[in-house]
Coordinates of C-alpha atoms in Angstrom, one line a residue:
M698 CA -18.2 -2.3 2.2
S699 CA -18.6 -5.9 3.5
V700 CA -16.2 -8.5 2.5
S701 CA -17.4 -11.6 0.7
P702 CA -17.1 -15.0 2.3
T703 CA -14.6 -16.0 -0.4
M704 CA -12.2 -13.3 0.7
S705 CA -12.7 -14.2 4.4
H706 CA -11.7 -17.9 4.1
Q707 CA -8.7 -17.0 2.0
L708 CA -7.1 -15.7 5.2
P709 CA -4.1 -17.6 6.5
L710 CA -5.8 -18.4 9.8
D711 CA -3.5 -21.3 10.8
G712 CA -2.4 -19.7 14.0
M713 CA 1.3 -20.4 13.3
N714 CA 2.6 -17.0 12.5
M715 CA 0.0 -14.4 13.5
Y716 CA -0.3 -11.7 16.1
A717 CA -3.5 -11.4 18.2
V718 CA -4.8 -7.8 17.9
P719 CA -5.1 -6.1 21.3
S720 CA -8.6 -5.5 22.7
P721 CA -10.3 -2.4 21.2
G722 CA -11.2 0.7 23.1
I723 CA -8.2 3.1 22.7
P724 CA -9.6 6.7 22.6
G725 CA -9.3 8.4 19.2
C726 CA -8.3 5.1 17.5
P727 CA -10.7 3.7 14.9
P728 CA -11.8 0.1 15.7
G729 CA -9.3 -2.4 14.4
L730 CA -6.3 -0.1 14.3
E731 CA -5.3 -0.6 17.9
Y732 CA -2.3 -2.7 16.9
L733 CA -0.9 0.2 14.8
T734 CA -0.4 2.3 18.0
Q735 CA 2.3 -0.2 19.1
V736 CA 4.5 -0.3 15.9
D737 CA 6.8 2.0 14.0
Q738 CA 7.6 -0.5 11.2
L739 CA 5.7 -2.8 9.0
L740 CA 6.6 -5.2 6.1
I741 CA 4.1 -5.5 3.3
K742 CA 4.8 -8.7 1.3
Q743 CA 3.0 -9.4 -2.0
K744 CA 2.0 -13.0 -2.4
V745 CA 3.4 -14.6 -5.6
E746 CA 0.8 -15.8 -8.0
L747 CA 1.9 -19.0 -9.9
I748 CA -0.4 -18.4 -12.9
E749 CA 1.0 -14.9 -13.3
A750 CA 4.6 -16.2 -13.1
L751 CA 4.0 -18.9 -15.7
I752 CA 1.8 -17.3 -18.3
G753 CA 1.7 -13.6 -17.6
F754 CA -2.0 -13.5 -16.7
E755 CA -2.5 -10.6 -14.4
S756 CA -4.4 -11.6 -11.2
N757 CA -5.8 -9.7 -8.2
N758 CA -3.0 -8.7 -5.9
K759 CA -2.8 -10.2 -2.4
Y760 CA -0.5 -9.0 0.4
E761 CA 0.5 -10.0 3.9
V762 CA 1.2 -7.2 6.3
R763 CA 3.8 -8.3 8.9
N764 CA 5.5 -6.9 12.0
V765 CA 9.3 -6.8 12.5
M766 CA 9.2 -10.4 13.9
G767 CA 7.6 -11.7 10.7
Q768 CA 4.2 -12.2 12.3
N769 CA 1.1 -11.6 10.1
V770 CA -0.9 -8.7 11.5
F771 CA -3.1 -7.9 8.5
Y772 CA -4.0 -9.4 5.2
A773 CA -4.9 -7.3 2.1
V774 CA -6.9 -8.4 -1.0
E775 CA -7.5 -6.4 -4.2
E776 CA -11.0 -6.4 -5.5
N777 CA -11.1 -6.0 -9.2
D778 CA -12.5 -7.6 -12.4
C779 CA -10.6 -9.5 -15.0
L780 CA -11.2 -6.9 -17.8
S781 CA -9.7 -4.1 -15.7
R782 CA -6.7 -6.2 -14.8
Q783 CA -5.9 -7.3 -18.3
C784 CA -6.7 -4.1 -20.2
C785 CA -5.6 -1.4 -17.7
G786 CA -2.7 -3.2 -16.0
P787 CA -1.1 -1.0 -13.3
L788 CA -3.2 2.0 -14.3
R789 CA -6.4 0.2 -13.1
S790 CA -8.7 1.5 -10.4
F791 CA -8.8 -0.7 -7.4
T792 CA -10.3 -1.3 -4.0
I793 CA -8.1 -3.1 -1.5
H794 CA -9.7 -4.6 1.5
I795 CA -7.4 -4.9 4.6
L796 CA -8.5 -7.5 7.1
D797 CA -7.3 -8.6 10.5
N798 CA -6.4 -12.1 11.5
F799 CA -10.0 -12.8 12.3
G800 CA -11.2 -11.9 8.8
Q801 CA -12.7 -8.5 9.8
E802 CA -12.2 -5.7 7.3
I803 CA -10.6 -2.8 9.2
I804 CA -9.2 -0.6 6.3
T805 CA -10.5 0.0 2.8
V806 CA -8.2 1.6 0.2
T807 CA -9.8 3.0 -3.0
R808 CA -8.1 4.3 -6.1
P809 CA -10.1 5.8 -9.0
L810 CA -9.2 5.2 -12.6
K811 CA -7.0 8.0 -14.0
C812 CA -4.4 8.3 -16.7
M813 CA -0.8 8.4 -15.6
S814 CA 1.9 10.7 -17.0
C815 CA 5.0 12.5 -15.7
F816 CA 4.5 15.4 -18.1
F817 CA 0.8 16.3 -17.7
P818 CA -0.4 17.8 -14.3
C819 CA -4.0 16.8 -15.2
C820 CA -3.0 13.1 -14.8
L821 CA -2.4 12.9 -11.1
Q822 CA -3.1 9.9 -9.0
E823 CA -4.9 9.8 -5.7
L824 CA -6.5 7.4 -3.3
E825 CA -8.8 7.4 -0.3
V826 CA -8.3 5.4 2.9
Q827 CA -11.2 4.5 5.2
A828 CA -10.9 2.9 8.6
P829 CA -13.2 1.2 9.4
P830 CA -15.0 1.0 6.0
G831 CA -17.2 4.0 5.4
N832 CA -15.2 6.3 7.7
T833 CA -12.6 8.3 5.8
V834 CA -9.3 8.8 7.7
G835 CA -7.1 10.3 4.9
Y836 CA -6.0 10.7 1.4
V837 CA -2.8 10.3 -0.7
I838 CA -2.6 12.8 -3.5
Q839 CA 0.1 13.0 -6.1
Q840 CA 1.8 16.3 -6.7
W841 CA 3.0 17.2 -10.2
H842 CA 6.7 17.0 -10.9
P843 CA 8.3 16.1 -14.3
F844 CA 10.9 13.7 -12.9
S845 CA 10.4 12.8 -9.2
P846 CA 7.4 11.2 -7.5
K847 CA 5.9 13.5 -4.9
F848 CA 2.8 13.0 -2.8
I849 CA 0.8 14.8 -0.2
V850 CA -0.6 12.8 2.7
A851 CA -3.8 14.4 4.0
N852 CA -6.1 13.8 6.9
E853 CA -9.8 13.1 6.8
H854 CA -10.5 16.8 6.2
N855 CA -8.1 16.8 3.2
E856 CA -5.6 18.9 5.1
P857 CA -2.0 18.2 4.2
V858 CA 0.0 16.7 7.1
L859 CA 3.0 15.0 5.5
K860 CA 4.8 14.6 2.2
I861 CA 6.4 11.7 0.4
H862 CA 9.2 12.2 -2.0
G863 CA 10.6 9.4 -4.2
P864 CA 13.8 9.0 -6.3
F865 CA 14.2 10.1 -9.9
C866 CA 11.1 8.8 -11.9
G867 CA 10.6 6.2 -9.1
W868 CA 13.5 4.3 -10.7
S869 CA 12.9 0.6 -10.1
C870 CA 16.1 -1.1 -11.2
L871 CA 18.0 -0.4 -8.0
P872 CA 18.2 -3.1 -5.3
D873 CA 16.3 -0.9 -2.8
V874 CA 14.2 2.2 -3.6
D875 CA 13.4 4.6 -0.8
F876 CA 10.4 7.0 -0.8
E877 CA 11.1 9.5 2.1
I878 CA 8.3 10.6 4.5
L879 CA 8.8 14.3 5.3
T880 CA 7.2 16.9 7.5
I881 CA 4.9 19.2 5.6
D882 CA 7.6 21.9 5.5
E883 CA 10.0 19.3 4.1
V884 CA 12.5 20.1 6.8
S885 CA 12.6 16.8 8.6
K886 CA 12.6 13.2 7.4
I887 CA 10.4 11.1 9.8
G888 CA 10.3 7.8 8.0
K889 CA 10.3 6.0 4.6
I890 CA 8.6 3.5 2.4
S891 CA 11.2 1.2 0.9
K892 CA 10.8 -1.2 -2.0
Q893 CA 13.0 -4.2 -1.1
W894 CA 14.8 -6.5 -3.4
T895 CA 13.3 -10.0 -3.4
G896 CA 15.9 -11.8 -5.6
L897 CA 16.7 -11.7 -9.3
L898 CA 14.8 -14.9 -10.3
R899 CA 11.5 -13.9 -8.6
E900 CA 11.8 -10.3 -10.0
A901 CA 12.4 -11.6 -13.4
F902 CA 9.2 -13.8 -13.6
T903 CA 6.7 -12.0 -11.4
D904 CA 5.8 -8.4 -10.3
S905 CA 5.7 -9.5 -6.7
D906 CA 7.2 -6.9 -4.4
N907 CA 8.1 -6.4 -0.8
F908 CA 7.9 -3.1 0.9
G909 CA 8.9 -1.8 4.3
I910 CA 7.2 1.2 6.0
Q911 CA 8.9 3.1 8.8
F912 CA 7.2 5.9 10.7
P913 CA 7.3 7.5 14.2
M914 CA 5.7 5.4 17.0
D915 CA 3.6 8.3 18.1
L916 CA 2.3 9.2 14.6
D917 CA -1.5 9.5 14.5
V918 CA -2.8 5.9 14.0
K919 CA -5.1 7.1 11.2
I920 CA -2.1 8.5 9.3
K921 CA -0.3 5.2 9.8
A922 CA -3.3 3.5 8.1
V923 CA -3.0 6.1 5.2
M924 CA 0.7 5.2 4.9
I925 CA -0.3 1.6 4.2
G926 CA -2.5 2.9 1.4
A927 CA 0.4 5.1 0.1
C928 CA 2.5 1.9 -0.1
F929 CA -0.1 0.2 -2.4
L930 CA -0.3 3.3 -4.6
I931 CA 3.5 3.4 -5.0
D932 CA 3.5 -0.3 -5.8
F933 CA 1.0 0.1 -8.6
M934 CA 2.5 3.3 -10.0
F935 CA 6.1 2.3 -10.1
F936 CA 6.6 -1.5 -9.6
E937 CA 3.5 -3.3 -10.9
S938 CA 5.1 -4.2 -14.3
T939 CA 2.9 -4.8 -17.3
N940 CA 3.6 -8.3 -18.6

């Protein structure tokens, strides 16, 4: 899917705090994901929307993806309509376009509209990650459990490769909430997705969240992209408060 010009010039292209993506051409790496081969941590920072803070009007989410030095490496924009945002809230379907610092869309994350319930296994969430757009690289699929969030991370063939386990009911009142990334046999923890405290005042007036992702440096770059998608799904399911 192409990105509209409106999205492109919303990018923070001021050159002050960005990282120039390495030249493409790494074998087995989808175009645009070359930088992910060099990192084992990312910070995903939701941008605060003033109108949402003041009057509770739900707006499209926007995120900055940063490295450990605080440099912007990607920028993510939710594509949605006003009716879905206001009527469905965090249950809404979405498409999130992830762009590099030159405004090129490199990852597309798509979540279909589904009901959400801890008690009914027919109401399970999922999303698809494409990189570049049109080329599926993996899926995140919720597993049913009455109390704890559990997800399967699958490759482009829908074959499970990793699991994500969260705390009791994804409890969101703790200062930091960790979702552990596990091997498929659940023997080893290889990373985590962490919701990080942004301060009481901001938490009280917006649903703006910060997340950290940690994964092995040598993890398949396509699965790293799927982990970014998993972070967005976790945000919407457990931390995107209804106003």
